[in-house]
Short mmCIF file of N, CA and C and ligand atoms in Angstrom, two decimals:
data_model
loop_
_atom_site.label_atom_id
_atom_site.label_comp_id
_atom_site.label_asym_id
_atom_site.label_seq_id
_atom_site.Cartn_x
_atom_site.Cartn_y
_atom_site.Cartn_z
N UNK A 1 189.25 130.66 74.62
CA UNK A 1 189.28 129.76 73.47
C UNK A 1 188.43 130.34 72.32
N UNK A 2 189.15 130.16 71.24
CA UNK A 2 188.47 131.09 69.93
C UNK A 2 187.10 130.04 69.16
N UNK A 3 186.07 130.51 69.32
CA UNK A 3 184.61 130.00 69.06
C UNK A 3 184.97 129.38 67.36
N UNK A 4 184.49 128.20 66.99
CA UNK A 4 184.59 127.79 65.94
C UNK A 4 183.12 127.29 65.10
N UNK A 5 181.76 127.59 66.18
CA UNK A 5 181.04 127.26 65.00
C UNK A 5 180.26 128.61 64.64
N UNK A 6 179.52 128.51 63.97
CA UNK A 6 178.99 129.74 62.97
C UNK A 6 178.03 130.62 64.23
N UNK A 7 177.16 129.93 65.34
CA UNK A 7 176.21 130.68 66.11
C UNK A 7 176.39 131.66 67.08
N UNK A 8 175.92 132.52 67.22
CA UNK A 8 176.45 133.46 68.15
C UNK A 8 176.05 132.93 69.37
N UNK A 9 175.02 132.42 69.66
CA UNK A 9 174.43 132.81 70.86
C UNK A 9 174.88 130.56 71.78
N UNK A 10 175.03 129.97 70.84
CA UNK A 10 175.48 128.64 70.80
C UNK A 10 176.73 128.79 70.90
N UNK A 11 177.36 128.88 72.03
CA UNK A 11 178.76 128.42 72.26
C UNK A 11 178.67 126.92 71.74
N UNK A 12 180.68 127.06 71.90
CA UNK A 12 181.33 125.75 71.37
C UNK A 12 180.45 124.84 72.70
N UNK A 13 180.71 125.17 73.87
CA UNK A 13 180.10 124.59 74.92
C UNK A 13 178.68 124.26 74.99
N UNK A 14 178.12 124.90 74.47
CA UNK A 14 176.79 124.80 74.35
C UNK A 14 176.98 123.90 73.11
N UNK A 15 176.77 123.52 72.11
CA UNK A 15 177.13 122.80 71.36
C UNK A 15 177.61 121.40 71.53
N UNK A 16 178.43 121.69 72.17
CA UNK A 16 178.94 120.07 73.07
C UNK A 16 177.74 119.14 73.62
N UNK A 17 177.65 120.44 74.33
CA UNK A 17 176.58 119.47 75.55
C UNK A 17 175.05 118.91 74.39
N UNK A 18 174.70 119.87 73.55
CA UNK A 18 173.83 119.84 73.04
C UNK A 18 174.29 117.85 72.06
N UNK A 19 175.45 118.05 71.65
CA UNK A 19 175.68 117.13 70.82
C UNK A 19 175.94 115.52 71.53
N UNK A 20 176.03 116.34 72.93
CA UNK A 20 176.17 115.19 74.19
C UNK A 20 174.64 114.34 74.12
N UNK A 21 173.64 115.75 73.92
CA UNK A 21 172.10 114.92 74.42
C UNK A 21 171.27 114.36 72.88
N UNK A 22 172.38 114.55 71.87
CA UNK A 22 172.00 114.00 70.58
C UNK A 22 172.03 112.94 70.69
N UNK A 23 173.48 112.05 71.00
CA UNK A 23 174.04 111.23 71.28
C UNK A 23 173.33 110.16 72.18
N UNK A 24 173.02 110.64 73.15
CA UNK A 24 172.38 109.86 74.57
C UNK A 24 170.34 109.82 73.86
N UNK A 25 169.71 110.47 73.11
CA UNK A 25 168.62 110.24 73.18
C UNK A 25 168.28 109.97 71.87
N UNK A 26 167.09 108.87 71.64
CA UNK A 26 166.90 108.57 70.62
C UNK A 26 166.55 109.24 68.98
N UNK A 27 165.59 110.45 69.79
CA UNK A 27 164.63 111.24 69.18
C UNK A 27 165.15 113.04 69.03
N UNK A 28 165.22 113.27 68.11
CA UNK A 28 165.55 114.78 68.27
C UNK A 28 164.60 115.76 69.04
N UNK A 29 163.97 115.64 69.38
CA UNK A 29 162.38 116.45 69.88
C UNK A 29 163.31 116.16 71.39
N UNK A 30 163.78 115.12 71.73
CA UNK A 30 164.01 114.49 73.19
C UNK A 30 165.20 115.70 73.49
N UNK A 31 165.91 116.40 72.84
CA UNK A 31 166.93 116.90 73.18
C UNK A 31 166.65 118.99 73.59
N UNK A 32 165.47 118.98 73.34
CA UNK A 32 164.56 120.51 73.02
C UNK A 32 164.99 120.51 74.58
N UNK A 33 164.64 120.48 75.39
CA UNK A 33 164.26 120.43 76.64
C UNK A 33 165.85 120.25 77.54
N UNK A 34 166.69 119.53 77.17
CA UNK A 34 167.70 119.71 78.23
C UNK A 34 168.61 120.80 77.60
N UNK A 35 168.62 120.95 76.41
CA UNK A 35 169.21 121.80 75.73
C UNK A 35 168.70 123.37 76.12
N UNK A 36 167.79 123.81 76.02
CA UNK A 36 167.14 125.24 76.83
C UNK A 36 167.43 124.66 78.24
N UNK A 37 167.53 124.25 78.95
CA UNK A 37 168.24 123.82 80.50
C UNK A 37 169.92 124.72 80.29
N UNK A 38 170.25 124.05 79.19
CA UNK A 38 171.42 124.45 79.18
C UNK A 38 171.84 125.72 78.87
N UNK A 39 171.02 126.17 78.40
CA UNK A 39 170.76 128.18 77.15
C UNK A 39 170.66 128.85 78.56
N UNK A 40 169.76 128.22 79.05
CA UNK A 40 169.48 129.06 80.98
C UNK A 40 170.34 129.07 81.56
N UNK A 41 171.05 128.05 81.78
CA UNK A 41 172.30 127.85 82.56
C UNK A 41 173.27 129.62 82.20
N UNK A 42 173.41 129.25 80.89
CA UNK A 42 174.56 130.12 80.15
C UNK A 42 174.10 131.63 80.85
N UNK A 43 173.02 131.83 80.12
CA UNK A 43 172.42 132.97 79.93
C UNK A 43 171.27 133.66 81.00
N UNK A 44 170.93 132.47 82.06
CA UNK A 44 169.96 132.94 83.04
C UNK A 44 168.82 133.31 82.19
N UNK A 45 168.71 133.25 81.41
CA UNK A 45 167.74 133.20 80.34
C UNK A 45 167.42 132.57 79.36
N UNK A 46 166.32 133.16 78.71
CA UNK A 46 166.41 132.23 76.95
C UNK A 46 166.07 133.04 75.68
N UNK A 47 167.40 133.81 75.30
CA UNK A 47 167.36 134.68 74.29
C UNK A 47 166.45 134.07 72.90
N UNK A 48 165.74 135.16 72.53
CA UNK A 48 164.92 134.57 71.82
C UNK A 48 165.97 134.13 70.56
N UNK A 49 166.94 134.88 70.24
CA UNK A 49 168.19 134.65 69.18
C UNK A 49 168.43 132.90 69.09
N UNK A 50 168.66 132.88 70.44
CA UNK A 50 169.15 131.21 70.78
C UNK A 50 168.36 130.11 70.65
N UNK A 51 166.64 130.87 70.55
CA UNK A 51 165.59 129.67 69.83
C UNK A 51 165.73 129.37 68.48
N UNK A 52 166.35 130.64 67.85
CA UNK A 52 166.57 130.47 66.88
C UNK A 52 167.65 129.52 65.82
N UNK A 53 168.67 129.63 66.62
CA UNK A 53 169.57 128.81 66.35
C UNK A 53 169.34 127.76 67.12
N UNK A 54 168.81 127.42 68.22
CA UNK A 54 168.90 126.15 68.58
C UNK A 54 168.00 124.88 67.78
N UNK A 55 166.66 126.00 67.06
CA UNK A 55 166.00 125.22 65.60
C UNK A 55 166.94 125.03 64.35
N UNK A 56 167.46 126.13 64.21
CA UNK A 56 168.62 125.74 63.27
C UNK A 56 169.70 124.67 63.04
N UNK A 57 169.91 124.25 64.70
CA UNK A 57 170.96 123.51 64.36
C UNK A 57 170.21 122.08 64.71
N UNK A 58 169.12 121.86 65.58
CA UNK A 58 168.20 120.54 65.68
C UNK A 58 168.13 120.21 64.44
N UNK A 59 167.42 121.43 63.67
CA UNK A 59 166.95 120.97 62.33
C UNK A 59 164.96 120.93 62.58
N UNK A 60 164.86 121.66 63.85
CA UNK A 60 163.78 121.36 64.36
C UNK A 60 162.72 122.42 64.31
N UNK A 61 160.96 122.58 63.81
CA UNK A 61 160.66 124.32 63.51
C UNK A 61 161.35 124.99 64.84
N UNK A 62 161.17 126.24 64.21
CA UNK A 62 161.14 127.16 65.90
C UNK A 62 159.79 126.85 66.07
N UNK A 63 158.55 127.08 65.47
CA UNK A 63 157.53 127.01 66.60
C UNK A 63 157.69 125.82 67.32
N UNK A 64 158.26 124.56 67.19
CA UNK A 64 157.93 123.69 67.67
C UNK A 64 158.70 124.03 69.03
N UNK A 65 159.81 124.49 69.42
CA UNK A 65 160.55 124.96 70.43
C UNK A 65 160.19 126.10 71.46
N UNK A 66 159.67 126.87 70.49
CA UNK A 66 158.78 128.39 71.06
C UNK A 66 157.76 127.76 71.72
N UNK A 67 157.10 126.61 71.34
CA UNK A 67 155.96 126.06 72.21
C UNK A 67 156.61 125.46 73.45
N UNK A 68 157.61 125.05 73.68
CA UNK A 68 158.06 124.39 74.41
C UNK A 68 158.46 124.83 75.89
N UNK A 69 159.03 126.68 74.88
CA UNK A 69 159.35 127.69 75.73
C UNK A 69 158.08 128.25 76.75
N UNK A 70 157.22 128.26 75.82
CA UNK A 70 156.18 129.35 76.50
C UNK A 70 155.19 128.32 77.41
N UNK A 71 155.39 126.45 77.07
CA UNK A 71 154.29 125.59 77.93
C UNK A 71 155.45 125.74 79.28
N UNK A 72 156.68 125.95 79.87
CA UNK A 72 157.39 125.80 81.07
C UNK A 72 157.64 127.33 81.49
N UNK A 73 157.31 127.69 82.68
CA UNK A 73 157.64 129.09 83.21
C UNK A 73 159.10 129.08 83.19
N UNK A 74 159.66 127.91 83.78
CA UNK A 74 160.78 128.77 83.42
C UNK A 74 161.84 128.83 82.80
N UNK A 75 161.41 128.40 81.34
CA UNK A 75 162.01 128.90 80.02
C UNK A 75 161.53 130.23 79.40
N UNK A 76 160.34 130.54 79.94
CA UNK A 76 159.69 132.14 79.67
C UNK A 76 160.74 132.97 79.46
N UNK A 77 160.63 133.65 78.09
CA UNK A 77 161.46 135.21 78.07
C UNK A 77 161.36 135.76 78.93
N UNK A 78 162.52 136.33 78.98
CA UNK A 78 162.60 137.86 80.43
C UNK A 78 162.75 138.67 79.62
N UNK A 79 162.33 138.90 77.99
CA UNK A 79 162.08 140.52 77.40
C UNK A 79 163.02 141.37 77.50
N UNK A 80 164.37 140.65 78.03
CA UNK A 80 165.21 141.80 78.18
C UNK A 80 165.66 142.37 79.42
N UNK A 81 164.79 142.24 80.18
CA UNK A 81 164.82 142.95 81.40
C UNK A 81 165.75 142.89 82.35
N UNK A 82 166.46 143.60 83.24
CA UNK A 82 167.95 143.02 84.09
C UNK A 82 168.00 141.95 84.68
N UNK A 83 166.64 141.98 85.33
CA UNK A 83 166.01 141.35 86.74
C UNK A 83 164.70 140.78 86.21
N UNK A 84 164.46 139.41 86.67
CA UNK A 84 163.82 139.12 86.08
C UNK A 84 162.50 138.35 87.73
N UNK A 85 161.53 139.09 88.14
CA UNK A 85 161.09 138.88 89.61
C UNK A 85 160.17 138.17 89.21
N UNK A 86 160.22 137.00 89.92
CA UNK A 86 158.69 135.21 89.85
C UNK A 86 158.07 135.39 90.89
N UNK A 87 156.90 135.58 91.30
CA UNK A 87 156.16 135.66 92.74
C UNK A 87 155.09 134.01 92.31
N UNK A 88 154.98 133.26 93.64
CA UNK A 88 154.20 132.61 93.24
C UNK A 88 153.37 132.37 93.67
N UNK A 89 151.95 131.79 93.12
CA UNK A 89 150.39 132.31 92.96
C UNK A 89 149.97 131.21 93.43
N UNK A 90 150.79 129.99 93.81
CA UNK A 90 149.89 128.75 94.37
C UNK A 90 148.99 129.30 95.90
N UNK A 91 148.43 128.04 96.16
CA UNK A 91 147.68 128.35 97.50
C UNK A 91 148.50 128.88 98.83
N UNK A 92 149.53 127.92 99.66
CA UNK A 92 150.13 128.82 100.23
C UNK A 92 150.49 129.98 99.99
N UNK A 93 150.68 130.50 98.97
CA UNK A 93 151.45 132.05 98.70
C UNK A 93 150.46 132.96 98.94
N UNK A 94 149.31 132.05 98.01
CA UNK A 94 147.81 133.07 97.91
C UNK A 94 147.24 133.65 99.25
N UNK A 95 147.37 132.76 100.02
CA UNK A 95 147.02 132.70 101.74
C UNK A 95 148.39 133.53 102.32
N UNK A 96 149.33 133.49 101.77
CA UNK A 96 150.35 134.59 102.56
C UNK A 96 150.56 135.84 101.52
N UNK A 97 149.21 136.14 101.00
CA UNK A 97 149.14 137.32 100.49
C UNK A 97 149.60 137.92 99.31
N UNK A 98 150.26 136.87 98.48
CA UNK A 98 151.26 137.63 97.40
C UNK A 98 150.30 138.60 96.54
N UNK A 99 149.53 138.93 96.70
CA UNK A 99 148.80 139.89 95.94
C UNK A 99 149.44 141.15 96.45
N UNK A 100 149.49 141.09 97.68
CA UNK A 100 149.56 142.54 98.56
C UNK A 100 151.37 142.88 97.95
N UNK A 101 151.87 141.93 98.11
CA UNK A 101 153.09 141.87 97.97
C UNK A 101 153.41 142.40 96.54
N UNK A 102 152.23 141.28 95.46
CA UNK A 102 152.84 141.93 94.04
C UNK A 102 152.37 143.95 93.62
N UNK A 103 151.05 143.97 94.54
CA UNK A 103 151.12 145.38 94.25
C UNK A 103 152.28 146.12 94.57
N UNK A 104 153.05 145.89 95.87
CA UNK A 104 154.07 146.79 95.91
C UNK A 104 154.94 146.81 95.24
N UNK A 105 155.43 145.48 94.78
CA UNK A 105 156.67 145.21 93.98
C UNK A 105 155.80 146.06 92.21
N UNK A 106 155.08 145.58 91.97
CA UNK A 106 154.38 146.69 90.69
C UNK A 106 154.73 148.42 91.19
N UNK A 107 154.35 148.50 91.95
CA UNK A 107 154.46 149.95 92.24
C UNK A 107 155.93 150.61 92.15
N UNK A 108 156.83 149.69 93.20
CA UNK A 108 157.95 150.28 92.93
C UNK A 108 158.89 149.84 91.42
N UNK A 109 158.89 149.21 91.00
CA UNK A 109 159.18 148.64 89.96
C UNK A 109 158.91 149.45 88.32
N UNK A 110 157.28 149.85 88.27
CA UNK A 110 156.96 150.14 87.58
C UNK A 110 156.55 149.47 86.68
N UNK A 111 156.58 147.49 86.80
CA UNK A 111 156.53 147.11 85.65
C UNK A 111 155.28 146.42 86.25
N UNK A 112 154.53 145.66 85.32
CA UNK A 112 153.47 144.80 85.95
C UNK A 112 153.71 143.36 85.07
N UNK A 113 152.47 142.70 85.74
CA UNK A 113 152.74 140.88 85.47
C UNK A 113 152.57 140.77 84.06
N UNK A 114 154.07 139.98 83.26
CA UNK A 114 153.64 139.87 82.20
C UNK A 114 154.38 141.19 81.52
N UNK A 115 155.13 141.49 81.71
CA UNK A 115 155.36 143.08 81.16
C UNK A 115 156.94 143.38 81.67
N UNK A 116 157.57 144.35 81.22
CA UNK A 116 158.63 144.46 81.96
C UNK A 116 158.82 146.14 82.13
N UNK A 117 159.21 146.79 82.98
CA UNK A 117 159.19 148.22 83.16
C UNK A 117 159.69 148.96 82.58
N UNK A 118 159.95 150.04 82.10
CA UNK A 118 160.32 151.78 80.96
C UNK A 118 161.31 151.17 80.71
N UNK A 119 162.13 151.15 81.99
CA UNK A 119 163.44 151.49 82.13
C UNK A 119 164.27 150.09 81.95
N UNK A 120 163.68 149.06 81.41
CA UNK A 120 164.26 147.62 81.26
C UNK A 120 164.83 146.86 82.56
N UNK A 121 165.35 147.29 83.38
CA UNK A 121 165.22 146.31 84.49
C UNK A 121 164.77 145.53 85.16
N UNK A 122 163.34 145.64 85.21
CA UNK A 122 162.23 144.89 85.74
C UNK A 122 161.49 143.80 84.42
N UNK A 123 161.35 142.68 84.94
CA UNK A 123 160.04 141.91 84.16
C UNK A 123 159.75 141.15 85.87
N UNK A 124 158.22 140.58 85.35
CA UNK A 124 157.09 140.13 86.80
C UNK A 124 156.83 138.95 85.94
N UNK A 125 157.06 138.20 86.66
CA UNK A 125 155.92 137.22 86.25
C UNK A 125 155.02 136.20 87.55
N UNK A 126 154.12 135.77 87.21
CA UNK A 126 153.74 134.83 88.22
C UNK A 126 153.78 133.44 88.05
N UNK A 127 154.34 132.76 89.01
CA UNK A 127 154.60 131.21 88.32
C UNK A 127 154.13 130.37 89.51
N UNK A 128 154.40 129.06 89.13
CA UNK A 128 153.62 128.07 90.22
C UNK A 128 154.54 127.94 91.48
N UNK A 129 153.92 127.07 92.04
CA UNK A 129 155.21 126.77 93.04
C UNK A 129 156.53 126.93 93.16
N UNK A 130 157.01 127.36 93.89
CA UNK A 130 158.48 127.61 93.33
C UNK A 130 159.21 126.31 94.86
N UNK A 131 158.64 125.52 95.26
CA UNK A 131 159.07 124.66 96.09
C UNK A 131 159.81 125.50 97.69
N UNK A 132 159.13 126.42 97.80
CA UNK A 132 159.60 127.24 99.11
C UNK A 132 158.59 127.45 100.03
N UNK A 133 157.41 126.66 99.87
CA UNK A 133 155.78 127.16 100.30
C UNK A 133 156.11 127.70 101.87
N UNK A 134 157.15 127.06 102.69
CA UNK A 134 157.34 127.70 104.22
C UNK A 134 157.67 129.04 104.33
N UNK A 135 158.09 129.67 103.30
CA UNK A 135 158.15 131.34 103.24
C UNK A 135 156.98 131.33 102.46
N UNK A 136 156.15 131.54 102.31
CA UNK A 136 154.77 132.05 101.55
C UNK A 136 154.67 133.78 101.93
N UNK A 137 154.59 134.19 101.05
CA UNK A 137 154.63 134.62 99.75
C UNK A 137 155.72 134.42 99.37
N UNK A 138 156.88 133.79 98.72
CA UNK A 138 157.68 133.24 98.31
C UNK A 138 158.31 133.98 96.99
N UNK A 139 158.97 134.56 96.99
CA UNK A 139 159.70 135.10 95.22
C UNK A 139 161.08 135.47 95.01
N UNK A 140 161.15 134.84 93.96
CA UNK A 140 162.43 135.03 93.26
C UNK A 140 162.61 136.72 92.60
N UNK A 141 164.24 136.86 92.86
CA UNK A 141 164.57 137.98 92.25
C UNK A 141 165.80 137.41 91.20
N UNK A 142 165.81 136.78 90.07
CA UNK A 142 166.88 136.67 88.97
C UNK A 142 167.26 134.95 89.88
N UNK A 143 168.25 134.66 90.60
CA UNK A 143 168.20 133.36 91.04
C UNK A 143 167.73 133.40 92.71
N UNK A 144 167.59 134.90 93.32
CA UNK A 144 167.70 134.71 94.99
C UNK A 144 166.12 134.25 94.92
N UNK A 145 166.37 133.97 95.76
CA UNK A 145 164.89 133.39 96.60
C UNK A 145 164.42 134.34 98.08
N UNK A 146 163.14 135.05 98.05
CA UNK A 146 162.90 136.17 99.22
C UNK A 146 161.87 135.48 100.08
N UNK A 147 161.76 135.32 101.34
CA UNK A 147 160.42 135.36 102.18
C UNK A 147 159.39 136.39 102.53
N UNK A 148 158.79 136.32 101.29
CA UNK A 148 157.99 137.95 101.35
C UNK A 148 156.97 138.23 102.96
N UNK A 149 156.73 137.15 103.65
CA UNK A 149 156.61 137.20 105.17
C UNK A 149 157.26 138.31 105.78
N UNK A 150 158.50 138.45 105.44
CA UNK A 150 159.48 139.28 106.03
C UNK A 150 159.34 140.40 105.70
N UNK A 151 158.81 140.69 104.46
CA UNK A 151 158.55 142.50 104.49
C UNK A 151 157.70 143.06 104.76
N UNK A 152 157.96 143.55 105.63
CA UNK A 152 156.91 144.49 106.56
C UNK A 152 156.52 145.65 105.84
N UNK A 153 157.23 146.09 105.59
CA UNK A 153 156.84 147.55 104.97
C UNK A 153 157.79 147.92 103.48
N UNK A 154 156.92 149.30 102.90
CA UNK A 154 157.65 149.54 101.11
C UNK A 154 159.24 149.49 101.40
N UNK A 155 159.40 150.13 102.88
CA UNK A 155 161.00 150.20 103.18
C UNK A 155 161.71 148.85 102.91
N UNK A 156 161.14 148.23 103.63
CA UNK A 156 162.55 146.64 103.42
C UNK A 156 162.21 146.34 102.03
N UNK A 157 160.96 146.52 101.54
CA UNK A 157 160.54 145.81 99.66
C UNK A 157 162.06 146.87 98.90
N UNK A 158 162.15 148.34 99.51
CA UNK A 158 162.80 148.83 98.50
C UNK A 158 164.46 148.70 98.78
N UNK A 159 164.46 148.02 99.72
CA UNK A 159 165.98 147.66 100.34
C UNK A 159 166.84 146.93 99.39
N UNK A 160 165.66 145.74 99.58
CA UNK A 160 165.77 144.26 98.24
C UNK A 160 165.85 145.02 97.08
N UNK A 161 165.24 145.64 96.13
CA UNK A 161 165.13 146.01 94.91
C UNK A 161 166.32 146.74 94.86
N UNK A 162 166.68 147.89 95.32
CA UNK A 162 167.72 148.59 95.29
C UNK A 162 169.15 147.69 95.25
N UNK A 163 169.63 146.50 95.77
CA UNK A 163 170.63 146.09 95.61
C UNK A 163 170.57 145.50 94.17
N UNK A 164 169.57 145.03 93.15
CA UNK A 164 169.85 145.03 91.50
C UNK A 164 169.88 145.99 90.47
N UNK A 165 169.50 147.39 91.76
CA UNK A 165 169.41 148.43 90.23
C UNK A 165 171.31 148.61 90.03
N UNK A 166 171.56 148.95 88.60
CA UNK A 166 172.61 148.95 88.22
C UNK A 166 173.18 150.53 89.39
N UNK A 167 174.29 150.55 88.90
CA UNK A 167 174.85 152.04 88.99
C UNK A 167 174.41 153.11 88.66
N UNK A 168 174.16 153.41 87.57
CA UNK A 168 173.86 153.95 86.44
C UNK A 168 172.33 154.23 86.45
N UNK A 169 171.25 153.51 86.93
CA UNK A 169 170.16 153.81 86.43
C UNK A 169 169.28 154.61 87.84
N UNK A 170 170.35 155.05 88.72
CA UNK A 170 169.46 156.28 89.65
C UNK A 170 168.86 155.37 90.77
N UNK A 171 168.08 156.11 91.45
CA UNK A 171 167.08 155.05 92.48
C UNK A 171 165.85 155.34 92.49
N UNK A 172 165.13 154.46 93.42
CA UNK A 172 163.55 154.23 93.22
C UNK A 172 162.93 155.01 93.31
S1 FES B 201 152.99 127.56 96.95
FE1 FES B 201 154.27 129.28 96.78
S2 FES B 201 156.24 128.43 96.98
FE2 FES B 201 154.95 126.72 97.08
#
């Protein structure tokens, strides 16, 4: 279907829904929040382009949205990166080691927390709970969910990693 409004990164669909939560909530500020729900959905991300227009078309600042982005992990930019890996830092995790875990994943990766690696594939971040505390060390790779319990050694860490590197970009 041929796109009819002016935004690139705002589908007609996106748009809809957005005009869906205009509709249903009183307050324009009220609609910031399911609307980036919905940019994620699309995009598994949240192009910074799409903050842009999504202030544009609220009518709302960007900082006021950019704040919005950066107070919830996971509306956080992924910078680009292919893969975007969450380890999380609560107490169970802490107690099942994710430190040990994030050094390796830094190592092979190349990228560190907060950062994303040379070669753009990698961004790290650390986030709260991710509601999996029975696998502790617990992390996401883009939507999978890993039981870092389970890796014993750099071998199985580089097993996992290796099934997101593209074609194209060689191996670890
Ligand atoms: S504390 Fe790490 S997943 Fe809950």
């Amino acid at each position: 279907m041929e796109k009819t409004n002016k935004f690139k990164y705002l589908t007609d669909e996106l748009i809809q829904k957005i005009n869906y939560y205009l509709n249903k909530f009183p307050k324009k500020e009220q609609v910031i929040i399911p609307s980036l729900h919905e940019i994620l959905y699309v995009y598994r991300d949240i192009p910074f382009e799409a903050i842009e227009e999504l202030s544009e078309y609220l009518d709302i600042p960007l900082a006021r949205i950019e704040d919005v982005v950066t107070f919830y992990d996971m509306f956080r930019h992924r910078k680009n990166a292919k893969n975007h890996i969450r380890i999380c830092r609560n107490l169970p995790c802490h107690l099942g080691k994710y430190r040990n875990l994030l050094k390796q994943i830094e190592k092979l990766t190349g990228a560190e927390v907060d950062g994303h690696s040379a070669d753009g594939l990698w961004y790290i971040e650390l986030v709260e709970c991710i509601g999996s505390c029975a696998i502790a060390p617990a992390f996401l790779i883009n939507d999978d969910l890993y039981d870092g319990s389970k890796i014993k050694s750099e071998e199985d860490l580089k097993k996992i990693l290796e099934k997101y590197i593209s074609e194209n970009s060689g191996e670890l």
